[in-house]
mmCIF file of C-alpha atoms and ligand atoms in Angstrom:
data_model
loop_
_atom_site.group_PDB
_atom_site.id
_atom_site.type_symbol
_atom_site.label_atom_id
_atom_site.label_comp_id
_atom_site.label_asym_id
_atom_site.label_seq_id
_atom_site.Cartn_x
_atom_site.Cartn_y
_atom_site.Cartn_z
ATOM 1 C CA UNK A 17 126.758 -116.502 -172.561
ATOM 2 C CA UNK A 18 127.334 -113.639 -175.773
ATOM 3 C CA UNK A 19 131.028 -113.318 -177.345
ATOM 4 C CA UNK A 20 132.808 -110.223 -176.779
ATOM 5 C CA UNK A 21 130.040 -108.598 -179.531
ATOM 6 C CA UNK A 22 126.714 -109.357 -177.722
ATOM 7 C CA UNK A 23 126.019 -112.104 -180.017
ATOM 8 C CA UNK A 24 124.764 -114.940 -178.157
ATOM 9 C CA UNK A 25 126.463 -118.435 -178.165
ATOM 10 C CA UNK A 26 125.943 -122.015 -177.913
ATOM 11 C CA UNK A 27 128.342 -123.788 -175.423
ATOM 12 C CA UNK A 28 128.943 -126.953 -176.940
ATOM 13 C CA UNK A 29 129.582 -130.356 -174.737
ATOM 14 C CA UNK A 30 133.728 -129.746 -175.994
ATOM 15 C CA UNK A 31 133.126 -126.206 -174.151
ATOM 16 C CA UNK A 32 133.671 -124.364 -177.277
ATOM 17 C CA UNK A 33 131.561 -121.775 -178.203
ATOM 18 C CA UNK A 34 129.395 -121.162 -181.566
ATOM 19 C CA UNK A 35 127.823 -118.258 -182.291
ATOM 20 C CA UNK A 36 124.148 -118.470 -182.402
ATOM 21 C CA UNK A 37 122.344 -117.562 -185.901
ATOM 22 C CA UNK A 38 118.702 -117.471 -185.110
ATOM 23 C CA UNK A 39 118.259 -114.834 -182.657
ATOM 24 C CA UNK A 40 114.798 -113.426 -182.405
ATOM 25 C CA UNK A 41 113.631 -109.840 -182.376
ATOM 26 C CA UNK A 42 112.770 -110.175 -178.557
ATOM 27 C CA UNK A 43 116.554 -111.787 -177.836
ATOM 28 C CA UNK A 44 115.772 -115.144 -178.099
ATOM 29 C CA UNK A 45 117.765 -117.415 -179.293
ATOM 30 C CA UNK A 46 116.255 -120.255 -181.175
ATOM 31 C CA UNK A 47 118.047 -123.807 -179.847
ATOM 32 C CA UNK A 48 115.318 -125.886 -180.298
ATOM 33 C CA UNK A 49 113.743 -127.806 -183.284
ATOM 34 C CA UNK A 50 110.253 -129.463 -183.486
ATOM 35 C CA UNK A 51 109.815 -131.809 -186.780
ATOM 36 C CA UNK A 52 106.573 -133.566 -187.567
ATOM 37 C CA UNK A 53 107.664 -136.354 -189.493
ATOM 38 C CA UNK A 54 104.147 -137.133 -190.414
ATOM 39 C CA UNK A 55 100.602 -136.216 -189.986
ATOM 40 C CA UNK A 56 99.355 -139.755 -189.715
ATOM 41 C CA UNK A 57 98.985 -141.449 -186.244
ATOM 42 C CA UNK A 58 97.538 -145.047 -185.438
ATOM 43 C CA UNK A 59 95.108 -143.311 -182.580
ATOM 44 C CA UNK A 60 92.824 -140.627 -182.567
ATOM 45 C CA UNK A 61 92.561 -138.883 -179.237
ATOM 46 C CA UNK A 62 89.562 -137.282 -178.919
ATOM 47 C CA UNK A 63 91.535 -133.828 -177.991
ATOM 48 C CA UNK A 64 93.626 -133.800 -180.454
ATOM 49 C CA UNK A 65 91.998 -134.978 -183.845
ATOM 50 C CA UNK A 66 87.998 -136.148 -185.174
ATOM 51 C CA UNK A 67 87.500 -139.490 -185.302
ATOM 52 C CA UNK A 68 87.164 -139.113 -189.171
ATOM 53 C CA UNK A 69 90.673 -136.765 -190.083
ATOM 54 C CA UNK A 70 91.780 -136.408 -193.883
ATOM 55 C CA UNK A 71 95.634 -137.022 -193.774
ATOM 56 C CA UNK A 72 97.671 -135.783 -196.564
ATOM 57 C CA UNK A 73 98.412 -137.457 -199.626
ATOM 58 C CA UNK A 74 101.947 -138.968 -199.040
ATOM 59 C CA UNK A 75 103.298 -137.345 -202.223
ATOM 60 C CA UNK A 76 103.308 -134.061 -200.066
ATOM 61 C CA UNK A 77 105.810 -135.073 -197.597
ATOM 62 C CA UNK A 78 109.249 -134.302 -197.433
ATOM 63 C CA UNK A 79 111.181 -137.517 -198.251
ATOM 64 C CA UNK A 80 113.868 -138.300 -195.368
ATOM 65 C CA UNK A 81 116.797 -136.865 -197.743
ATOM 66 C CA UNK A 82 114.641 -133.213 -197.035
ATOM 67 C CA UNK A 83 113.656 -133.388 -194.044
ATOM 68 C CA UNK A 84 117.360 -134.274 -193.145
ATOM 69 C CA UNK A 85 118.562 -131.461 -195.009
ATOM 70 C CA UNK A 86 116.023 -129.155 -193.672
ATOM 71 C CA UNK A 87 116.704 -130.528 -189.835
ATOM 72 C CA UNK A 88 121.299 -130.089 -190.515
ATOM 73 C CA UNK A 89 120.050 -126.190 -191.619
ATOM 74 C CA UNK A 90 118.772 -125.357 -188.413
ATOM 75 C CA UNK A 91 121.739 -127.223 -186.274
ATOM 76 C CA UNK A 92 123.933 -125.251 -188.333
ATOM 77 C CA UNK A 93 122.587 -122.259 -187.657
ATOM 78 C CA UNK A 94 122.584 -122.859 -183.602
ATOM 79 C CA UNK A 95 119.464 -125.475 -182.897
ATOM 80 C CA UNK A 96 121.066 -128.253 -180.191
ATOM 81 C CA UNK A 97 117.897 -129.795 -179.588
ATOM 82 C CA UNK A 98 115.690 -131.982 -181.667
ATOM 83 C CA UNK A 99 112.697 -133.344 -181.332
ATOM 84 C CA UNK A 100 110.677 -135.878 -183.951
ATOM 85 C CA UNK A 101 107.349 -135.803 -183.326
ATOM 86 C CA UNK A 102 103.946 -136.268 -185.487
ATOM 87 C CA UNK A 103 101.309 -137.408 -185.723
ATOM 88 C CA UNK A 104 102.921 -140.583 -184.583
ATOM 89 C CA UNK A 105 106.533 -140.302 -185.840
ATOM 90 C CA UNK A 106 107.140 -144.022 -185.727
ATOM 91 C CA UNK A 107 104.550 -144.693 -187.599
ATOM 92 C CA UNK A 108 106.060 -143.333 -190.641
ATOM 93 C CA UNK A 109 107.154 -146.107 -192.627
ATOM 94 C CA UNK A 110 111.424 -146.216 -192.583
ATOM 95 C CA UNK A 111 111.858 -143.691 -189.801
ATOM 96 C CA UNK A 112 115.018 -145.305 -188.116
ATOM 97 C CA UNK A 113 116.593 -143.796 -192.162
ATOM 98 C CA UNK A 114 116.181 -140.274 -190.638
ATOM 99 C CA UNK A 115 117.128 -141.018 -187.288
ATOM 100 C CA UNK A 116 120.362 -142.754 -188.184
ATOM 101 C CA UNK A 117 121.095 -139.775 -190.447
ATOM 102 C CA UNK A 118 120.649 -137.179 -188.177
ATOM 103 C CA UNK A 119 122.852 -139.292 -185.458
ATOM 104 C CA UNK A 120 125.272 -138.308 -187.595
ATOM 105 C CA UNK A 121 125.180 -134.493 -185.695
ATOM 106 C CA UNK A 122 124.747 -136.082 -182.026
ATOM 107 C CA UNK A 123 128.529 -138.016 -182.546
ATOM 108 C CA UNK A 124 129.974 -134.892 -183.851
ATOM 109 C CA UNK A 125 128.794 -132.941 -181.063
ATOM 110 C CA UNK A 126 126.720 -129.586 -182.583
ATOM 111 C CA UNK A 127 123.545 -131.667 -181.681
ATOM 112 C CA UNK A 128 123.248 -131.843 -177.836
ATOM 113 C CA UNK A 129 120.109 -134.100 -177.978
ATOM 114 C CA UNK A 130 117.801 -135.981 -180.120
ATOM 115 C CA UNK A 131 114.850 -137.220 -179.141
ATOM 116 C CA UNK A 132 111.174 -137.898 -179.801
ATOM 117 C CA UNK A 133 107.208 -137.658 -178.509
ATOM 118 C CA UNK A 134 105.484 -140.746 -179.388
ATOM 119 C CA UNK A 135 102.501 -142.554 -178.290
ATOM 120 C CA UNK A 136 104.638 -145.950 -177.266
ATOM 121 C CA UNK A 137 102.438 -148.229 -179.463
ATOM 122 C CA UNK A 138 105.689 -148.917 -181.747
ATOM 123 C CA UNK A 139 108.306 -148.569 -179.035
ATOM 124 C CA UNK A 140 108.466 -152.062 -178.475
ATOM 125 C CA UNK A 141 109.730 -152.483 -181.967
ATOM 126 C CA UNK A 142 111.603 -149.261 -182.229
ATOM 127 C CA UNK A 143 113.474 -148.753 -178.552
ATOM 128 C CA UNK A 144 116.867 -150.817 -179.272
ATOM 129 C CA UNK A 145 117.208 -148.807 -182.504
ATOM 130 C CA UNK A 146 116.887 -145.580 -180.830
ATOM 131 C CA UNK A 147 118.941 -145.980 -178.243
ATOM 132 C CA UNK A 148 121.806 -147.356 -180.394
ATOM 133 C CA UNK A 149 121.691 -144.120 -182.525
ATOM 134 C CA UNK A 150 121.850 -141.856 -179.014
ATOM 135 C CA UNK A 151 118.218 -141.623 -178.090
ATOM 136 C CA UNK A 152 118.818 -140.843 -174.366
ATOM 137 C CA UNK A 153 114.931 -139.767 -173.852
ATOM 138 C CA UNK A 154 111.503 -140.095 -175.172
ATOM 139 C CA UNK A 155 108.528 -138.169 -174.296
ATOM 140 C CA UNK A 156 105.481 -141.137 -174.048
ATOM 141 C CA UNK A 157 102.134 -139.535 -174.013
ATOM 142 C CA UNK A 158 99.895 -141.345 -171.797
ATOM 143 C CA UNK A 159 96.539 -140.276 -170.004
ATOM 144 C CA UNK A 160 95.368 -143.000 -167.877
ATOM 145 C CA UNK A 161 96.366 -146.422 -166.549
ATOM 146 C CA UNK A 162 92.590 -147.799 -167.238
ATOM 147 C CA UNK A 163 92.290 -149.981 -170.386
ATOM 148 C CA UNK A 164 88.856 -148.814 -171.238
ATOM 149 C CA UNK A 165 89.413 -145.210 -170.666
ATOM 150 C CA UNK A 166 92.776 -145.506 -172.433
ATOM 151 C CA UNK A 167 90.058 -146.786 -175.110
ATOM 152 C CA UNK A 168 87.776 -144.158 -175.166
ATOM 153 C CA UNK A 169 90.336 -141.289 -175.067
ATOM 154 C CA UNK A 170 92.129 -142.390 -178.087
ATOM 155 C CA UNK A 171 89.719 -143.987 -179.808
ATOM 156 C CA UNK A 172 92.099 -146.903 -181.458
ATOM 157 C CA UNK A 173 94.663 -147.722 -178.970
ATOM 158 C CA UNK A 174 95.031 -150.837 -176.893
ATOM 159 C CA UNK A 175 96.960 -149.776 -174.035
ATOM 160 C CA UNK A 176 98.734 -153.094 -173.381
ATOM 161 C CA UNK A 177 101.004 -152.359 -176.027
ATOM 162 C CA UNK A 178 102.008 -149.058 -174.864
ATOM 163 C CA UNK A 179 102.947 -150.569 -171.464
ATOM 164 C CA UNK A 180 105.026 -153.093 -173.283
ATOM 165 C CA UNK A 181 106.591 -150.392 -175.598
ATOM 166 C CA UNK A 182 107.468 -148.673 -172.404
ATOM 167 C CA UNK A 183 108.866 -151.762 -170.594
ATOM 168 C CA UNK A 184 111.031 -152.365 -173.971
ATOM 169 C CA UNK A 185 112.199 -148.504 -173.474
ATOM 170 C CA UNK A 186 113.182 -149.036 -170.587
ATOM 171 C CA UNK A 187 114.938 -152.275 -170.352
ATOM 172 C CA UNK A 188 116.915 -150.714 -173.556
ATOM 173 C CA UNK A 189 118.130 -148.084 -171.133
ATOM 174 C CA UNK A 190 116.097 -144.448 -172.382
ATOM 175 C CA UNK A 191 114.405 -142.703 -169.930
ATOM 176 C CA UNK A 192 110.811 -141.699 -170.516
ATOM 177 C CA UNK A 193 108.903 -138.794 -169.278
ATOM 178 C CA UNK A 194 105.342 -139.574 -169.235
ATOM 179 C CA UNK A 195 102.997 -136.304 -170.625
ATOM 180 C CA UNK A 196 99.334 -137.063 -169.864
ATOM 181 C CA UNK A 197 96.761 -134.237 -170.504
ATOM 182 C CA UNK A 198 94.802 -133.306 -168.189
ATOM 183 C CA UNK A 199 90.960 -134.159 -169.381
ATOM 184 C CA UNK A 200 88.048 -132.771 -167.180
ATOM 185 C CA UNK A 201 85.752 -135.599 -166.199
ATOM 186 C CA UNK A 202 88.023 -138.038 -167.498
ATOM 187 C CA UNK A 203 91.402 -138.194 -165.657
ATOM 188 C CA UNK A 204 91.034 -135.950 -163.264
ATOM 189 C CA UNK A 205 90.604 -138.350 -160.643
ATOM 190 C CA UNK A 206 93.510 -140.394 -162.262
ATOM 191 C CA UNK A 207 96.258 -138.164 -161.678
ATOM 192 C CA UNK A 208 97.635 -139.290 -158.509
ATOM 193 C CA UNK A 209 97.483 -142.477 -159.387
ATOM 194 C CA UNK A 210 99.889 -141.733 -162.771
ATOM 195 C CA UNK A 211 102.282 -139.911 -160.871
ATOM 196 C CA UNK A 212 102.747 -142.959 -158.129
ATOM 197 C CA UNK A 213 103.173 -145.260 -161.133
ATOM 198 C CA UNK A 214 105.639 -142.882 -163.232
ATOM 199 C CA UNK A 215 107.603 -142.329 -160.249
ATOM 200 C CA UNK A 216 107.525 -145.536 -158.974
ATOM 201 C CA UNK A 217 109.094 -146.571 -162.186
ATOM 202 C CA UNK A 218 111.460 -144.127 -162.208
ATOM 203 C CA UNK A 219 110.157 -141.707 -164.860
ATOM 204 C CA UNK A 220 109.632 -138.361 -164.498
ATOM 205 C CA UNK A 221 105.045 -137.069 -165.143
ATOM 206 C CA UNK A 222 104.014 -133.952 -166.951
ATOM 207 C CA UNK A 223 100.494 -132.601 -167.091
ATOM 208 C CA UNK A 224 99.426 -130.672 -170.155
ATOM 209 C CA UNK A 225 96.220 -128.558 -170.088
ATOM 210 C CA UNK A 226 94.218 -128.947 -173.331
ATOM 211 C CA UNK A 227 94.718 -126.600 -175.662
ATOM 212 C CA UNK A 228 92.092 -125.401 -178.221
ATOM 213 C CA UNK A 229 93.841 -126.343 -181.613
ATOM 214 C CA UNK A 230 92.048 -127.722 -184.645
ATOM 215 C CA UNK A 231 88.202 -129.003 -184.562
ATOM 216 C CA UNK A 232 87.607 -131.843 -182.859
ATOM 217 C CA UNK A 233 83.812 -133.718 -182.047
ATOM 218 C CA UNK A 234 84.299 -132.493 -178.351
ATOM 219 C CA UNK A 235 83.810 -129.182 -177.134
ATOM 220 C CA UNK A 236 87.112 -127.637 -175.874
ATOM 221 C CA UNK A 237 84.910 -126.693 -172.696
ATOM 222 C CA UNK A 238 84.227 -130.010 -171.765
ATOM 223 C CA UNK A 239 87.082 -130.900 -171.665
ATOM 224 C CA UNK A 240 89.796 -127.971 -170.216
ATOM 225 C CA UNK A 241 90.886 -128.421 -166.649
ATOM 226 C CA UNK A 242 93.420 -125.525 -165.338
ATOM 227 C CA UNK A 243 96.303 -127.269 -164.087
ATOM 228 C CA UNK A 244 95.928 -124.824 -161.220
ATOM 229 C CA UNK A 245 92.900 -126.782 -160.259
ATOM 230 C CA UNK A 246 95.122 -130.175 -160.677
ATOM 231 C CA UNK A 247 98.039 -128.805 -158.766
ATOM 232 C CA UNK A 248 95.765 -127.669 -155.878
ATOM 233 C CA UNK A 249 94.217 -131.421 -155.721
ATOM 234 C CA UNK A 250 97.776 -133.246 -155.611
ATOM 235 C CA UNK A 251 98.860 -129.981 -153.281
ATOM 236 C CA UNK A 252 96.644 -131.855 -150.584
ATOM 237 C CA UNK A 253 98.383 -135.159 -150.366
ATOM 238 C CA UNK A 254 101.917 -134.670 -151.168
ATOM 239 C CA UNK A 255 104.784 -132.164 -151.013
ATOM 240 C CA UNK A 256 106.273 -129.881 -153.610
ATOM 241 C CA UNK A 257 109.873 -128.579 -153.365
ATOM 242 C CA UNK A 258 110.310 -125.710 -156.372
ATOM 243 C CA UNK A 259 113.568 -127.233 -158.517
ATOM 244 C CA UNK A 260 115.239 -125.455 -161.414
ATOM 245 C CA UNK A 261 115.201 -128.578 -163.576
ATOM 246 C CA UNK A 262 115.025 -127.406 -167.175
ATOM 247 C CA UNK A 263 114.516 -130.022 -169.936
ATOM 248 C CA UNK A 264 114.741 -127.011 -172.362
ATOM 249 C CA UNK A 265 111.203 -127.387 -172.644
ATOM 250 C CA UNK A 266 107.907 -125.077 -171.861
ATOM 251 C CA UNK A 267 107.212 -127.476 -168.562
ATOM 252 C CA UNK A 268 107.654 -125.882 -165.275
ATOM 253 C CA UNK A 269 109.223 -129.008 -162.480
ATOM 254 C CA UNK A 270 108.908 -129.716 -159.036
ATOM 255 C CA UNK A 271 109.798 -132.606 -157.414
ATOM 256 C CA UNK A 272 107.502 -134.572 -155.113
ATOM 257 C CA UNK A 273 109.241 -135.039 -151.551
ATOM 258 C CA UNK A 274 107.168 -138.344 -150.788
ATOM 259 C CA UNK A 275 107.992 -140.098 -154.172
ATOM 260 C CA UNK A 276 111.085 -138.074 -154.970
ATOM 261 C CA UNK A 277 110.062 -138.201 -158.609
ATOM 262 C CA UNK A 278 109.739 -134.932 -161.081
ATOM 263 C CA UNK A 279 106.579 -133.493 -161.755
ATOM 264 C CA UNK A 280 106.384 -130.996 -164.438
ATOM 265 C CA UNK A 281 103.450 -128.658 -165.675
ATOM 266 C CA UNK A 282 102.531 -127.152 -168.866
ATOM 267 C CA UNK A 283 100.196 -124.279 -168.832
ATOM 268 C CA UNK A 284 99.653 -122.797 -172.211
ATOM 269 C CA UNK A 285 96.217 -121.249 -170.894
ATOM 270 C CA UNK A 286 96.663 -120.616 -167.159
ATOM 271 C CA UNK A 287 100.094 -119.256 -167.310
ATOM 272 C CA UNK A 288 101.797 -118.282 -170.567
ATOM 273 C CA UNK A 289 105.445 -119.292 -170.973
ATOM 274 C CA UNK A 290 106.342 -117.705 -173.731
ATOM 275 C CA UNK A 291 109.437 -115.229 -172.481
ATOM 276 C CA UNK A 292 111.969 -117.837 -172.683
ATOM 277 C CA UNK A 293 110.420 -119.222 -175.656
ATOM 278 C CA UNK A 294 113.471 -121.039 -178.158
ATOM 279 C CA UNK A 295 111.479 -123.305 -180.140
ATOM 280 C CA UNK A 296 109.909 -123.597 -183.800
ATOM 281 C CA UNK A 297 108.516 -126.359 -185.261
ATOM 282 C CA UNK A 298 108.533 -127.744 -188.843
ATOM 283 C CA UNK A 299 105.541 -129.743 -190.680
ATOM 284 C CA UNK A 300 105.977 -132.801 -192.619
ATOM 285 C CA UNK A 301 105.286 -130.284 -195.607
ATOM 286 C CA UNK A 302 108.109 -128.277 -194.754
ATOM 287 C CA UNK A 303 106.002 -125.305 -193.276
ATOM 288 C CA UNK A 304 107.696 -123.787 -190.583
ATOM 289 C CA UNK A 305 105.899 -122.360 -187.421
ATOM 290 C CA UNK A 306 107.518 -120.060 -185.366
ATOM 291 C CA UNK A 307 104.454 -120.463 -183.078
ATOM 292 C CA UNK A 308 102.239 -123.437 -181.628
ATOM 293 C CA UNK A 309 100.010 -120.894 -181.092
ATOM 294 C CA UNK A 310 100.173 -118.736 -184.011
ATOM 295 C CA UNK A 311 99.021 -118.782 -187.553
ATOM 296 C CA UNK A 312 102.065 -116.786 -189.059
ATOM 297 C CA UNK A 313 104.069 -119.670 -190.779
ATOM 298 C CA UNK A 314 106.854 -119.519 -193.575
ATOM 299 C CA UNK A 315 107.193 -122.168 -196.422
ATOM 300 C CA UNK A 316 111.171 -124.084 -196.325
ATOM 301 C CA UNK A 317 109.453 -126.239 -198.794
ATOM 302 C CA UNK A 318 109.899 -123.914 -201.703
ATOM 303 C CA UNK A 319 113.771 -122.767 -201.049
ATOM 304 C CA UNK A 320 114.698 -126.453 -200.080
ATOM 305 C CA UNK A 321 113.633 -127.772 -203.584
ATOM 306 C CA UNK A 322 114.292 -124.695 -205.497
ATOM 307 C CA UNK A 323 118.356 -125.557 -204.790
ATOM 308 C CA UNK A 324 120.478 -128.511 -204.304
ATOM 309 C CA UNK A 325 122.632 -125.735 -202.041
ATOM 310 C CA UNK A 326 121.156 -124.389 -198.757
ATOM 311 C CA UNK A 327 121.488 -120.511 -199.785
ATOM 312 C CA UNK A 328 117.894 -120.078 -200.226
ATOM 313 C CA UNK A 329 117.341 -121.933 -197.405
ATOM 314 C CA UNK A 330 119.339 -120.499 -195.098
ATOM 315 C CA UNK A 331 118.074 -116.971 -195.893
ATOM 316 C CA UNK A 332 114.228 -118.266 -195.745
ATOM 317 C CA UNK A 333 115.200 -119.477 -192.053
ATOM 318 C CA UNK A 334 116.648 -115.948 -191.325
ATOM 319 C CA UNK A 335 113.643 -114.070 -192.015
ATOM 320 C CA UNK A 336 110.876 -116.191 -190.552
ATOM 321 C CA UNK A 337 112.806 -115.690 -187.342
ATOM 322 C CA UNK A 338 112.577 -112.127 -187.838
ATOM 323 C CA UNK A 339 108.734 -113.090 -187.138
ATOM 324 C CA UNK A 340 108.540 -114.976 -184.522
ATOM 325 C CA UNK A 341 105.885 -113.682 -182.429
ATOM 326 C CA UNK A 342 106.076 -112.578 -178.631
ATOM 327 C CA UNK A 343 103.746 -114.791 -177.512
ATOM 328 C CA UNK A 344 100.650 -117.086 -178.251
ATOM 329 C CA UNK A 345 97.040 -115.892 -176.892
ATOM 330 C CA UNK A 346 94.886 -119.308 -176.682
ATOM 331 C CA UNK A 347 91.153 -118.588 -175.779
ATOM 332 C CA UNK A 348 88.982 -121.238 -175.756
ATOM 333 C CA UNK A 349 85.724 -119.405 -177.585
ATOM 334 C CA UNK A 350 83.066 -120.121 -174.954
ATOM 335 C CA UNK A 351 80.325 -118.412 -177.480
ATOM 336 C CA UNK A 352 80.982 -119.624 -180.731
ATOM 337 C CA UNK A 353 82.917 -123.293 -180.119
ATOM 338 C CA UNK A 354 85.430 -122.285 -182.437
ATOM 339 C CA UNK A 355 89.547 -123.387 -182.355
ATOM 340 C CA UNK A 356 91.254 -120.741 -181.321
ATOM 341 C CA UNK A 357 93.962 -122.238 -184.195
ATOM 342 C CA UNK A 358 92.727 -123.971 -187.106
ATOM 343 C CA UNK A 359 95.508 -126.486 -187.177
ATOM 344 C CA UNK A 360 95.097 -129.350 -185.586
ATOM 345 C CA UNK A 361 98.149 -130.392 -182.550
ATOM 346 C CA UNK A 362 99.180 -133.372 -185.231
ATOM 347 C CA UNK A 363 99.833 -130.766 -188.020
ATOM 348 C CA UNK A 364 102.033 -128.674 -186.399
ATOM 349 C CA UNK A 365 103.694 -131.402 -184.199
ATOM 350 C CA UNK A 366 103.005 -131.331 -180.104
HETATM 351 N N1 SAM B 423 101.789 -139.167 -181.459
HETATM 352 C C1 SAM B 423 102.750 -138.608 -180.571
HETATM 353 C C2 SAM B 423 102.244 -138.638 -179.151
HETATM 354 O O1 SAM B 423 101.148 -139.134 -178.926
HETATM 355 O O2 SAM B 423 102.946 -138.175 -178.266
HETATM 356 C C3 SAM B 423 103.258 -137.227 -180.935
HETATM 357 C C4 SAM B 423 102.283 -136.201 -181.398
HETATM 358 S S1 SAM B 423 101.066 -135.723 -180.229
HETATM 359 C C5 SAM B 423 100.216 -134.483 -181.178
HETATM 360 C C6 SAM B 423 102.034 -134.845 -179.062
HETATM 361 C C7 SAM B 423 101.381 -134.447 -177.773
HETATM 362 O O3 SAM B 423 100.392 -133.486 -178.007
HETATM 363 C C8 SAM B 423 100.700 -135.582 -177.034
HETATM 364 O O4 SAM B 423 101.175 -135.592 -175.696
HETATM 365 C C9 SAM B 423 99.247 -135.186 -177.047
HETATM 366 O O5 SAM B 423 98.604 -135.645 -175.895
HETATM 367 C C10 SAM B 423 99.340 -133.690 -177.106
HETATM 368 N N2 SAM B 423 98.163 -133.003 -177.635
HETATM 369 C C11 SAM B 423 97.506 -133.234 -178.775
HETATM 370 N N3 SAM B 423 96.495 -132.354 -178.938
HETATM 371 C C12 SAM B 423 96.511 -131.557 -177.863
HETATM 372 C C13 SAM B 423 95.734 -130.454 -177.444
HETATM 373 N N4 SAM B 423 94.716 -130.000 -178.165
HETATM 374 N N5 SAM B 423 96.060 -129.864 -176.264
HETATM 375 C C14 SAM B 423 97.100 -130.313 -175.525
HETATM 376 N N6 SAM B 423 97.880 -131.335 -175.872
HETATM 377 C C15 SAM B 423 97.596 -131.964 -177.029
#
């Protein structure tokens, strides 16, 4: 919806409208906040980082107090949605400090959600807290049911505790979407069997394809399966009715008529998504990315210590939207093995 002027607007839950400050140059408007609270995670999927990463000296992080202030920038200027993510954001020692804070912008109503993408080995600790500071959702990646593959794929985790973290999610009342990426050779055969489970649990099952971000010991070939491929398998034993269930999100849903769960795919590679794009994404160093799939990044960093007020802030904001690209182009370099991006997936936040 624009006001009488064209400028788009943000329809609160009170039904009052706000005018919408980050506005692209292709018309989109930017609603949607990605914030890597750390680099560090407790696994090391062998898609998304070497076994042997260098993490950043902790001095370089944002404290909380920055982060926060960088996060309440963006909501005033029109974001509604917010997601934590990492590395492993709950592995970041004193998290539940940011979350409460930024609560603070759910229970006044300019922040329509808050949520996080975590690996569920520190739900069980975490999932009461979260849901008492109006965590409705989490996003739990999750590849396979099978303990040893579950080994092998991220290297460290024990997947015993991720059930449990789930269990503790849900018996504190959030709903989880499960995201599992889909791994040629290694899952492929396992995807039926993740969707019967999500569903049967009542959560909804996204499939990912692999995208060719930062080096990792594998080769990107080995291990990219089109989710057209995917979708054609699970096309032979069950039904798909097309829904226009929007999470605000890149996935694209359908729901499965013989579980009558959601299924959602994300096809950076097969099918870019980028036209309705209304996301950036913010490092733990206060880099902002206007694109997953772009190198083009501004520094908040510099502006949000420079000042104790946001005026520098604000206008760095304003003109790395003037930037934000059209689209990403993600080729996985069959000749040379290279990244497409240099950046690994836990840099920029998934
Ligand atoms: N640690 C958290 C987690 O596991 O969900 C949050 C960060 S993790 C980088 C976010 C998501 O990115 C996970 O679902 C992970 O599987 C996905 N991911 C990481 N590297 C990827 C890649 N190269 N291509 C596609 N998805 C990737």
């Amino acid at each position: 919806m624009a006001l009488p002027n064209g400028i788009p607007t943000i329809e609160l839950d009170r039904g009052e409208l706000r005018p919408n400050a980050l506005v692209d140059p292709f018309q989109r408007a930017i609603t949607y906040l990605r914030v890597s609270v750390t680099d560090r995670c407790d696994f090391r999927c062998v898609y998304c980082m070497a076994e042997h990463m260098t993490f950043l000296p902790k001095a370089d992080l944002l404290s909380f107090e920055e982060l926060d202030r960088l996060c309440s920038a963006f909501i005033a200027k029109g974001v509604t949605k917010l997601r934590l993510t990492g590395g492993e954001p709950l592995v970041r020692r004193g998290i539940m400090t940011l979350v409460s804070s930024l609560s603070r912008h759910l229970a006044s109503g300019v922040l329509k959600e808050l949520t996080l993408t975590t690996n569920g080995s520190q739900l069980e600790r975490y999932a009461s807290e979260l849901e008492a500071n109006g965590i409705k959702r989490v996003n739990v990646s999750l590849d396979t049911l099978n303990a040893d593959k579950f080994r092998a794929i991220t290297r460290w985790g024990d997947l015993d505790k991720v059930i449990a973290g789930i269990d503790a999610a849900q018996a504190a009342g959030l709903q989880i979407k499960i995201n599992a990426v889909a791994l040629k050779g290694v899952n492929d055969e396992e995807i039926a069997g993740l969707l019967e489970w999500a569903h049967g649990r009542g959560m909804d099952l996204t499939v990912i394809e692999v995208m060719p971000l930062g080096n990792v010991d594998e080769s990107r070939l080995d291990q990219y399966l089109p989710l057209s491929i995917v979708r054609a398998r699970l096309a032979e034993h069950y039904t798909f009715e097309e829904i226009d269930y929007r999470t605000g999100g890149p996935a694209r849903y359908v729901r499965v008529k013989e579980t009558g769960g959601r299924l959602g795919f994300i096809t950076p590679l097969t099918h870019n998504f980028c036209e309705s794009c209304n996301r950036v994404r913010i490092t733990c160093t206060g880099t902002l990315y206007m694109c997953l799939g772009q190198n083009d990044a501004a520094d908040l960093r510099s502006p949000l210590r420079a000042s104790g007020n946001d005026t520098l802030l604000h206008a760095a904001i304003d003109e790395a939207i003037t930037r934000k690209p059209k689209g990403h182009d993600f080729v996985i370099d069959r000749r040379h093995q290279r990244p497409a991006l240099p950046r690994h997936m836990s840099m920029t936040g998934g």
